[in-house]
PDB file of C-alpha atoms in Angstrom:
ATOM      1  CA  MET A   1      14.040 -21.833  16.530  1.00 58.00           C
ATOM      2  CA  ARG A   2      13.756 -20.588  20.128  1.00 73.00           C
ATOM      3  CA  SER A   3      14.570 -17.026  19.066  1.00 89.00           C
ATOM      4  CA  LEU A   4      11.502 -16.920  16.795  1.00 93.00           C
ATOM      5  CA  PHE A   5       9.312 -16.569  19.877  1.00 93.00           C
ATOM      6  CA  GLU A   6      11.493 -14.122  21.775  1.00 94.00           C
ATOM      7  CA  PRO A   7      10.722 -10.376  21.896  1.00 94.00           C
ATOM      8  CA  VAL A   8      12.426  -8.057  19.417  1.00 92.00           C
ATOM      9  CA  LEU A   9      13.017  -4.306  19.562  1.00 91.00           C
ATOM     10  CA  PHE A  10      11.341  -2.647  16.582  1.00 90.00           C
ATOM     11  CA  GLY A  11      12.032   1.083  16.551  1.00 87.00           C
ATOM     12  CA  PRO A  12      10.234   2.505  19.614  1.00 87.00           C
ATOM     13  CA  MET A  13       8.228  -0.708  20.145  1.00 93.00           C
ATOM     14  CA  VAL A  14       8.960  -4.081  21.676  1.00 94.00           C
ATOM     15  CA  LEU A  15       7.245  -6.847  19.703  1.00 95.00           C
ATOM     16  CA  ARG A  16       6.536  -9.951  21.731  1.00 94.00           C
ATOM     17  CA  ASN A  17       7.832 -12.317  19.039  1.00 96.00           C
ATOM     18  CA  ARG A  18       9.394 -12.304  15.557  1.00 95.00           C
ATOM     19  CA  VAL A  19       6.395 -13.689  13.694  1.00 95.00           C
ATOM     20  CA  PHE A  20       5.036 -11.102  11.280  1.00 95.00           C
ATOM     21  CA  MET A  21       1.723 -11.559   9.474  1.00 97.00           C
ATOM     22  CA  ALA A  22       1.980 -10.511   5.840  1.00 96.00           C
ATOM     23  CA  PRO A  23      -0.760  -8.420   4.185  1.00 96.00           C
ATOM     24  CA  LEU A  24      -3.507 -10.641   2.771  1.00 95.00           C
ATOM     25  CA  THR A  25      -6.306  -9.222   0.615  1.00 93.00           C
ATOM     26  CA  ARG A  26      -9.660 -10.632   1.804  1.00 88.00           C
ATOM     27  CA  ASN A  27     -12.359  -8.836  -0.306  1.00 94.00           C
ATOM     28  CA  ARG A  28     -14.589  -8.852   2.766  1.00 94.00           C
ATOM     29  CA  ALA A  29     -15.258  -5.145   3.247  1.00 97.00           C
ATOM     30  CA  ASN A  30     -18.644  -3.599   2.611  1.00 97.00           C
ATOM     31  CA  ALA A  31     -19.387  -1.952  -0.734  1.00 95.00           C
ATOM     32  CA  ASP A  32     -18.439   1.469   0.692  1.00 97.00           C
ATOM     33  CA  GLY A  33     -15.003   0.222   1.730  1.00 98.00           C
ATOM     34  CA  VAL A  34     -15.891  -0.040   5.425  1.00 98.00           C
ATOM     35  CA  PRO A  35     -14.345  -3.135   7.042  1.00 98.00           C
ATOM     36  CA  SER A  36     -17.045  -5.542   8.225  1.00 96.00           C
ATOM     37  CA  GLU A  37     -17.510  -6.893  11.744  1.00 95.00           C
ATOM     38  CA  LEU A  38     -15.957 -10.132  10.505  1.00 96.00           C
ATOM     39  CA  ALA A  39     -12.663  -8.240  10.141  1.00 97.00           C
ATOM     40  CA  VAL A  40     -12.639  -7.465  13.874  1.00 97.00           C
ATOM     41  CA  GLN A  41     -12.744 -11.159  14.674  1.00 97.00           C
ATOM     42  CA  TYR A  42     -10.297 -12.036  11.891  1.00 97.00           C
ATOM     43  CA  TYR A  43      -7.532  -9.720  13.102  1.00 98.00           C
ATOM     44  CA  ALA A  44      -8.146 -10.318  16.818  1.00 98.00           C
ATOM     45  CA  GLN A  45      -7.647 -14.052  16.232  1.00 98.00           C
ATOM     46  CA  ARG A  46      -4.195 -13.311  14.793  1.00 98.00           C
ATOM     47  CA  ALA A  47      -3.031 -10.830  17.420  1.00 98.00           C
ATOM     48  CA  SER A  48      -0.507 -13.323  18.830  1.00 97.00           C
ATOM     49  CA  ALA A  49       1.772 -12.456  15.888  1.00 97.00           C
ATOM     50  CA  GLY A  50       4.530 -10.023  16.782  1.00 97.00           C
ATOM     51  CA  LEU A  51       3.256  -7.642  14.117  1.00 98.00           C
ATOM     52  CA  ILE A  52       0.259  -7.756  11.778  1.00 98.00           C
ATOM     53  CA  ILE A  53       0.355  -5.936   8.452  1.00 98.00           C
ATOM     54  CA  THR A  54      -3.247  -5.441   7.349  1.00 98.00           C
ATOM     55  CA  GLU A  55      -4.721  -6.252   3.991  1.00 98.00           C
ATOM     56  CA  ALA A  56      -4.027  -3.622   1.334  1.00 98.00           C
ATOM     57  CA  THR A  57      -6.218  -0.576   2.037  1.00 98.00           C
ATOM     58  CA  GLN A  58      -6.949   2.080  -0.558  1.00 98.00           C
ATOM     59  CA  ILE A  59      -5.970   5.637   0.257  1.00 98.00           C
ATOM     60  CA  SER A  60      -8.751   7.186  -1.843  1.00 98.00           C
ATOM     61  CA  PRO A  61     -11.775   6.233  -3.969  1.00 98.00           C
ATOM     62  CA  MET A  62      -9.517   6.409  -7.047  1.00 98.00           C
ATOM     63  CA  GLY A  63      -7.091   3.951  -5.432  1.00 98.00           C
ATOM     64  CA  LYS A  64      -9.586   1.074  -5.494  1.00 98.00           C
ATOM     65  CA  GLY A  65      -8.983  -1.860  -7.807  1.00 98.00           C
ATOM     66  CA  TYR A  66     -11.012  -4.821  -6.548  1.00 98.00           C
ATOM     67  CA  ILE A  67     -14.530  -5.329  -5.262  1.00 98.00           C
ATOM     68  CA  ASN A  68     -15.085  -5.206  -1.489  1.00 98.00           C
ATOM     69  CA  THR A  69     -11.632  -4.027  -0.459  1.00 98.00           C
ATOM     70  CA  PRO A  70     -11.357  -1.608   2.486  1.00 98.00           C
ATOM     71  CA  GLY A  71     -10.409   2.059   2.433  1.00 98.00           C
ATOM     72  CA  ILE A  72      -8.978   4.547   4.903  1.00 98.00           C
ATOM     73  CA  HIS A  73     -10.394   7.768   3.451  1.00 98.00           C
ATOM     74  CA  SER A  74     -13.829   8.198   5.069  1.00 98.00           C
ATOM     75  CA  PRO A  75     -14.942   8.767   8.671  1.00 98.00           C
ATOM     76  CA  GLU A  76     -16.895   5.495   8.625  1.00 98.00           C
ATOM     77  CA  GLN A  77     -13.826   3.563   7.522  1.00 98.00           C
ATOM     78  CA  ILE A  78     -11.706   5.136  10.271  1.00 98.00           C
ATOM     79  CA  VAL A  79     -14.268   4.160  12.917  1.00 98.00           C
ATOM     80  CA  ALA A  80     -14.401   0.571  11.664  1.00 98.00           C
ATOM     81  CA  TRP A  81     -10.611   0.268  11.576  1.00 98.00           C
ATOM     82  CA  ARG A  82     -10.415   1.667  15.105  1.00 98.00           C
ATOM     83  CA  ARG A  83     -12.585  -1.233  16.326  1.00 98.00           C
ATOM     84  CA  ILE A  84     -10.162  -3.643  14.645  1.00 98.00           C
ATOM     85  CA  VAL A  85      -7.083  -1.945  16.110  1.00 98.00           C
ATOM     86  CA  ASP A  86      -8.664  -1.911  19.567  1.00 98.00           C
ATOM     87  CA  ALA A  87      -9.392  -5.639  19.311  1.00 98.00           C
ATOM     88  CA  VAL A  88      -5.768  -6.372  18.352  1.00 98.00           C
ATOM     89  CA  HIS A  89      -4.409  -4.190  21.152  1.00 98.00           C
ATOM     90  CA  GLU A  90      -6.745  -5.805  23.679  1.00 98.00           C
ATOM     91  CA  ASN A  91      -5.095  -9.099  22.740  1.00 97.00           C
ATOM     92  CA  CYS A  92      -1.612  -7.561  23.210  1.00 95.00           C
ATOM     93  CA  GLY A  93      -0.879  -7.380  19.488  1.00 97.00           C
ATOM     94  CA  ARG A  94       0.625  -4.722  17.215  1.00 98.00           C
ATOM     95  CA  ILE A  95      -0.770  -3.752  13.824  1.00 98.00           C
ATOM     96  CA  PHE A  96       0.338  -1.648  10.841  1.00 98.00           C
ATOM     97  CA  LEU A  97      -1.990  -0.499   8.049  1.00 98.00           C
ATOM     98  CA  GLN A  98      -0.860  -1.113   4.462  1.00 98.00           C
ATOM     99  CA  LEU A  99      -1.425   2.013   2.323  1.00 99.00           C
ATOM    100  CA  TRP A 100      -2.500   1.103  -1.221  1.00 98.00           C
ATOM    101  CA  HIS A 101      -3.225   2.740  -4.547  1.00 98.00           C
ATOM    102  CA  VAL A 102      -3.719   0.269  -7.392  1.00 98.00           C
ATOM    103  CA  GLY A 103      -3.076   2.711 -10.248  1.00 98.00           C
ATOM    104  CA  ARG A 104      -3.915   1.045 -13.562  1.00 98.00           C
ATOM    105  CA  ILE A 105      -4.979  -2.275 -12.008  1.00 98.00           C
ATOM    106  CA  SER A 106      -8.602  -1.269 -11.735  1.00 98.00           C
ATOM    107  CA  HIS A 107     -11.891  -1.202 -13.607  1.00 98.00           C
ATOM    108  CA  SER A 108     -14.048   1.825 -14.306  1.00 98.00           C
ATOM    109  CA  SER A 109     -17.051   0.206 -12.600  1.00 98.00           C
ATOM    110  CA  LEU A 110     -15.140   0.375  -9.301  1.00 98.00           C
ATOM    111  CA  LEU A 111     -14.220   4.071  -9.569  1.00 98.00           C
ATOM    112  CA  PRO A 112     -16.201   7.289  -8.984  1.00 98.00           C
ATOM    113  CA  ASN A 113     -18.384   8.235 -11.961  1.00 98.00           C
ATOM    114  CA  ASN A 114     -16.963   5.282 -13.941  1.00 98.00           C
ATOM    115  CA  ALA A 115     -13.659   7.119 -14.272  1.00 98.00           C
ATOM    116  CA  HIS A 116     -10.621   5.716 -16.048  1.00 98.00           C
ATOM    117  CA  PRO A 117      -7.927   4.363 -13.717  1.00 98.00           C
ATOM    118  CA  VAL A 118      -4.816   6.525 -13.351  1.00 98.00           C
ATOM    119  CA  ALA A 119      -1.237   5.449 -14.020  1.00 98.00           C
ATOM    120  CA  PRO A 120       2.200   6.924 -14.727  1.00 98.00           C
ATOM    121  CA  SER A 121       1.526   6.415 -18.458  1.00 98.00           C
ATOM    122  CA  ALA A 122      -1.573   5.521 -20.458  1.00 98.00           C
ATOM    123  CA  ILE A 123      -0.547   1.885 -20.920  1.00 98.00           C
ATOM    124  CA  ARG A 124      -3.185  -0.759 -20.292  1.00 98.00           C
ATOM    125  CA  ALA A 125      -1.968  -3.739 -18.285  1.00 98.00           C
ATOM    126  CA  ASP A 126      -2.474  -7.290 -19.500  1.00 97.00           C
ATOM    127  CA  SER A 127      -4.142  -8.162 -16.215  1.00 97.00           C
ATOM    128  CA  GLN A 128      -7.516  -8.829 -14.646  1.00 97.00           C
ATOM    129  CA  THR A 129      -9.381  -7.774 -11.537  1.00 97.00           C
ATOM    130  CA  PHE A 130     -12.595  -8.677  -9.741  1.00 96.00           C
ATOM    131  CA  ILE A 131     -15.746  -6.577 -10.131  1.00 97.00           C
ATOM    132  CA  ALA A 132     -19.427  -7.114  -9.270  1.00 95.00           C
ATOM    133  CA  THR A 133     -19.927  -9.550 -12.150  1.00 96.00           C
ATOM    134  CA  GLY A 134     -16.718 -11.513 -11.562  1.00 96.00           C
ATOM    135  CA  ARG A 135     -13.283 -11.463 -13.175  1.00 97.00           C
ATOM    136  CA  ALA A 136     -12.726  -8.702 -15.771  1.00 98.00           C
ATOM    137  CA  GLN A 137      -9.918  -7.205 -17.820  1.00 98.00           C
ATOM    138  CA  VAL A 138      -8.616  -3.993 -16.275  1.00 98.00           C
ATOM    139  CA  SER A 139      -9.708  -0.740 -17.897  1.00 98.00           C
ATOM    140  CA  GLU A 140      -7.645   1.600 -20.067  1.00 98.00           C
ATOM    141  CA  PRO A 141      -5.821   4.074 -17.768  1.00 98.00           C
ATOM    142  CA  VAL A 142      -5.015   7.739 -18.225  1.00 98.00           C
ATOM    143  CA  GLY A 143      -1.590   9.165 -17.422  1.00 98.00           C
ATOM    144  CA  LEU A 144      -1.392  11.207 -14.237  1.00 98.00           C
ATOM    145  CA  THR A 145      -0.815  14.908 -14.759  1.00 98.00           C
ATOM    146  CA  ARG A 146       1.541  16.805 -12.469  1.00 97.00           C
ATOM    147  CA  VAL A 147      -1.553  18.134 -10.681  1.00 98.00           C
ATOM    148  CA  GLY A 148      -2.862  14.586 -10.381  1.00 98.00           C
ATOM    149  CA  ILE A 149       0.424  13.454  -8.851  1.00 98.00           C
ATOM    150  CA  LYS A 150       0.232  16.238  -6.246  1.00 98.00           C
ATOM    151  CA  GLU A 151      -3.352  15.244  -5.438  1.00 98.00           C
ATOM    152  CA  THR A 152      -2.332  11.605  -5.041  1.00 98.00           C
ATOM    153  CA  LEU A 153       0.538  12.559  -2.732  1.00 98.00           C
ATOM    154  CA  ALA A 154      -1.963  14.520  -0.646  1.00 98.00           C
ATOM    155  CA  ASP A 155      -4.160  11.400  -0.538  1.00 98.00           C
ATOM    156  CA  TYR A 156      -1.230   9.382   0.856  1.00 98.00           C
ATOM    157  CA  ARG A 157      -0.638  11.982   3.563  1.00 98.00           C
ATOM    158  CA  SER A 158      -4.330  12.119   4.426  1.00 98.00           C
ATOM    159  CA  ALA A 159      -4.530   8.320   4.604  1.00 98.00           C
ATOM    160  CA  ALA A 160      -1.484   8.260   6.888  1.00 98.00           C
ATOM    161  CA  HIS A 161      -3.232  10.758   9.192  1.00 98.00           C
ATOM    162  CA  ASN A 162      -6.394   8.651   9.120  1.00 98.00           C
ATOM    163  CA  ALA A 163      -4.421   5.536  10.056  1.00 98.00           C
ATOM    164  CA  LYS A 164      -2.978   7.387  13.038  1.00 98.00           C
ATOM    165  CA  GLU A 165      -6.472   8.542  14.034  1.00 98.00           C
ATOM    166  CA  ALA A 166      -7.645   4.910  13.888  1.00 98.00           C
ATOM    167  CA  GLY A 167      -4.927   4.012  16.405  1.00 98.00           C
ATOM    168  CA  PHE A 168      -2.570   1.932  14.259  1.00 98.00           C
ATOM    169  CA  ASP A 169       0.990   1.349  15.470  1.00 98.00           C
ATOM    170  CA  GLY A 170       2.412   2.326  12.068  1.00 98.00           C
ATOM    171  CA  VAL A 171       1.901   1.975   8.333  1.00 98.00           C
ATOM    172  CA  GLU A 172       3.404   0.107   5.408  1.00 98.00           C
ATOM    173  CA  ILE A 173       3.666   1.774   1.982  1.00 98.00           C
ATOM    174  CA  HIS A 174       2.633  -0.738  -0.693  1.00 98.00           C
ATOM    175  CA  ALA A 175       5.161  -0.168  -3.482  1.00 98.00           C
ATOM    176  CA  ALA A 176       5.046  -3.719  -4.866  1.00 98.00           C
ATOM    177  CA  ASN A 177       3.102  -6.175  -7.026  1.00 98.00           C
ATOM    178  CA  GLY A 178       2.407  -3.951 -10.000  1.00 98.00           C
ATOM    179  CA  TYR A 179       0.370  -1.247  -8.261  1.00 98.00           C
ATOM    180  CA  LEU A 180       0.755   2.513  -8.620  1.00 98.00           C
ATOM    181  CA  ILE A 181       4.159   3.111  -7.015  1.00 98.00           C
ATOM    182  CA  ASP A 182       5.582  -0.003  -8.666  1.00 98.00           C
ATOM    183  CA  GLN A 183       4.211   1.239 -11.987  1.00 98.00           C
ATOM    184  CA  PHE A 184       6.294   4.385 -11.605  1.00 98.00           C
ATOM    185  CA  LEU A 185       9.408   2.300 -10.896  1.00 98.00           C
ATOM    186  CA  HIS A 186       9.271  -0.056 -13.891  1.00 98.00           C
ATOM    187  CA  THR A 187      10.175   1.027 -17.417  1.00 98.00           C
ATOM    188  CA  GLY A 188       7.452  -1.209 -18.856  1.00 97.00           C
ATOM    189  CA  SER A 189       4.716   0.872 -17.243  1.00 98.00           C
ATOM    190  CA  ASN A 190       6.448   4.252 -16.978  1.00 98.00           C
ATOM    191  CA  GLN A 191       7.222   5.949 -20.269  1.00 98.00           C
ATOM    192  CA  ARG A 192       6.981   9.515 -19.025  1.00 98.00           C
ATOM    193  CA  ARG A 193       9.340  12.208 -20.297  1.00 97.00           C
ATOM    194  CA  ASP A 194       9.201  14.519 -17.305  1.00 97.00           C
ATOM    195  CA  LEU A 195      10.815  14.463 -13.836  1.00 98.00           C
ATOM    196  CA  TYR A 196       8.985  11.217 -13.020  1.00 98.00           C
ATOM    197  CA  GLY A 197      10.185   9.206 -16.015  1.00 98.00           C
ATOM    198  CA  GLY A 198      13.258   8.219 -17.974  1.00 97.00           C
ATOM    199  CA  SER A 199      16.233   7.580 -15.685  1.00 98.00           C
ATOM    200  CA  ALA A 200      16.030   5.327 -12.634  1.00 98.00           C
ATOM    201  CA  LEU A 201      16.545   8.372 -10.405  1.00 97.00           C
ATOM    202  CA  ASN A 202      13.498   9.995 -11.982  1.00 98.00           C
ATOM    203  CA  ARG A 203      11.372   6.854 -11.774  1.00 98.00           C
ATOM    204  CA  VAL A 204      11.987   6.504  -8.030  1.00 98.00           C
ATOM    205  CA  ARG A 205      10.922  10.122  -7.451  1.00 98.00           C
ATOM    206  CA  PHE A 206       7.274   9.253  -6.820  1.00 98.00           C
ATOM    207  CA  LEU A 207       8.269   6.611  -4.255  1.00 98.00           C
ATOM    208  CA  ALA A 208      10.492   9.204  -2.580  1.00 98.00           C
ATOM    209  CA  GLU A 209       7.722  11.777  -2.404  1.00 98.00           C
ATOM    210  CA  VAL A 210       5.183   9.278  -1.062  1.00 98.00           C
ATOM    211  CA  THR A 211       7.683   8.196   1.609  1.00 98.00           C
ATOM    212  CA  GLU A 212       8.300  11.802   2.606  1.00 98.00           C
ATOM    213  CA  GLU A 213       4.573  12.479   2.929  1.00 98.00           C
ATOM    214  CA  VAL A 214       4.027   9.435   5.123  1.00 98.00           C
ATOM    215  CA  LEU A 215       7.133  10.045   7.249  1.00 98.00           C
ATOM    216  CA  GLY A 216       5.875  13.575   7.776  1.00 97.00           C
ATOM    217  CA  VAL A 217       2.924  12.064   9.632  1.00 98.00           C
ATOM    218  CA  TRP A 218       4.471   9.049  11.356  1.00 97.00           C
ATOM    219  CA  GLY A 219       8.178   9.798  11.708  1.00 92.00           C
ATOM    220  CA  GLU A 220      11.029   7.292  11.437  1.00 87.00           C
ATOM    221  CA  LYS A 221      10.696   3.649  12.498  1.00 91.00           C
ATOM    222  CA  ARG A 222       6.901   3.463  12.242  1.00 96.00           C
ATOM    223  CA  VAL A 223       6.886   3.352   8.435  1.00 97.00           C
ATOM    224  CA  GLY A 224       7.717   0.290   6.341  1.00 97.00           C
ATOM    225  CA  VAL A 225       7.940  -0.081   2.562  1.00 98.00           C
ATOM    226  CA  ARG A 226       7.204  -3.198   0.513  1.00 98.00           C
ATOM    227  CA  VAL A 227       8.801  -3.675  -2.923  1.00 98.00           C
ATOM    228  CA  SER A 228       8.921  -6.649  -5.330  1.00 97.00           C
ATOM    229  CA  PRO A 229      12.066  -6.259  -7.464  1.00 96.00           C
ATOM    230  CA  THR A 230      11.687  -9.482  -9.465  1.00 94.00           C
ATOM    231  CA  GLY A 231       7.900  -9.671  -9.483  1.00 93.00           C
ATOM    232  CA  THR A 232       6.033  -9.876 -12.797  1.00 96.00           C
ATOM    233  CA  PHE A 233       2.486  -9.902 -11.378  1.00 97.00           C
ATOM    234  CA  ASN A 234       0.126  -7.410 -13.046  1.00 97.00           C
ATOM    235  CA  ASP A 235       2.175  -7.278 -16.258  1.00 97.00           C
ATOM    236  CA  MET A 236       5.335  -5.760 -14.788  1.00 97.00           C
ATOM    237  CA  HIS A 237       8.717  -5.704 -16.530  1.00 97.00           C
ATOM    238  CA  ASP A 238      11.781  -3.487 -16.514  1.00 97.00           C
ATOM    239  CA  GLU A 239      14.785  -2.984 -18.804  1.00 97.00           C
ATOM    240  CA  ASN A 240      17.290  -3.076 -15.924  1.00 97.00           C
ATOM    241  CA  LEU A 241      15.939  -4.353 -12.614  1.00 97.00           C
ATOM    242  CA  THR A 242      19.298  -4.059 -10.848  1.00 97.00           C
ATOM    243  CA  GLU A 243      19.649  -0.389 -11.736  1.00 98.00           C
ATOM    244  CA  THR A 244      16.025   0.442 -10.915  1.00 98.00           C
ATOM    245  CA  PHE A 245      15.866  -1.235  -7.525  1.00 98.00           C
ATOM    246  CA  SER A 246      19.398  -0.314  -6.493  1.00 98.00           C
ATOM    247  CA  ALA A 247      18.267   3.298  -6.881  1.00 98.00           C
ATOM    248  CA  ALA A 248      15.061   2.617  -4.940  1.00 98.00           C
ATOM    249  CA  ILE A 249      16.832   0.839  -2.071  1.00 97.00           C
ATOM    250  CA  GLU A 250      19.561   3.473  -1.793  1.00 96.00           C
ATOM    251  CA  LEU A 251      16.846   6.113  -1.637  1.00 95.00           C
ATOM    252  CA  LEU A 252      14.925   4.311   1.093  1.00 96.00           C
ATOM    253  CA  ASN A 253      18.068   3.691   3.138  1.00 94.00           C
ATOM    254  CA  ASN A 254      18.604   7.443   3.258  1.00 94.00           C
ATOM    255  CA  TYR A 255      15.180   7.887   4.895  1.00 94.00           C
ATOM    256  CA  ARG A 256      15.950   5.450   7.743  1.00 88.00           C
ATOM    257  CA  ILE A 257      12.509   3.849   7.539  1.00 95.00           C
ATOM    258  CA  GLY A 258      11.450   1.168  10.001  1.00 94.00           C
ATOM    259  CA  TYR A 259      11.841  -1.689   7.534  1.00 94.00           C
ATOM    260  CA  LEU A 260      12.079  -2.531   3.866  1.00 95.00           C
TER     261      LEU A 260
END
């Protein structure tokens, strides 16, 4: 196992070892999505990992799905994340921010003006989330319009810019575990009849466009993507997983991202 603790070249960076810390949701942010001071200590303590991937971080107020999760869409959030990044860097660590939109896995009490969650299609998930009063069934979603999709893509690009402003070393696109991008991929949650639904090539379109937006900010090798091809968490299912994720992986290979 000697090689586990040896440096590894990762795009333009040299990581001091091959231990990567996976994203772990903590529910420890303040009510406004600003990471708390506890998060500075938490991440600094783990800076000896070759690379830290942060907890899932919502790209917009509409991307929130659980109580007390952090965001990357306000000036106050950027400032708080910068303190965390600085603490990791001071301890010779590297850190990527995980970009997150939960889609239908949310509750109206968590969203602006008690809005309905958004999703590829208006299909309510058989899943639960955590709100102020405890565990609750997720709310009925509304299908994203084409305008809504464009606005969400702009939110991804803005969040990627904000992550760069906070000093992160890169970002990871969260396209797994039944959240918004994953909802577009799976036939069980995507029953659209436009360019974003139907065939596997259409269902991977949203993932492609998100990746392009983020790469436009960060460039190759500083962007990772997380998928969960066989995952069923958050009521996910697909008619042909091999076809769906073969299309997704082929697409991502063409973009030469940092990792998948």
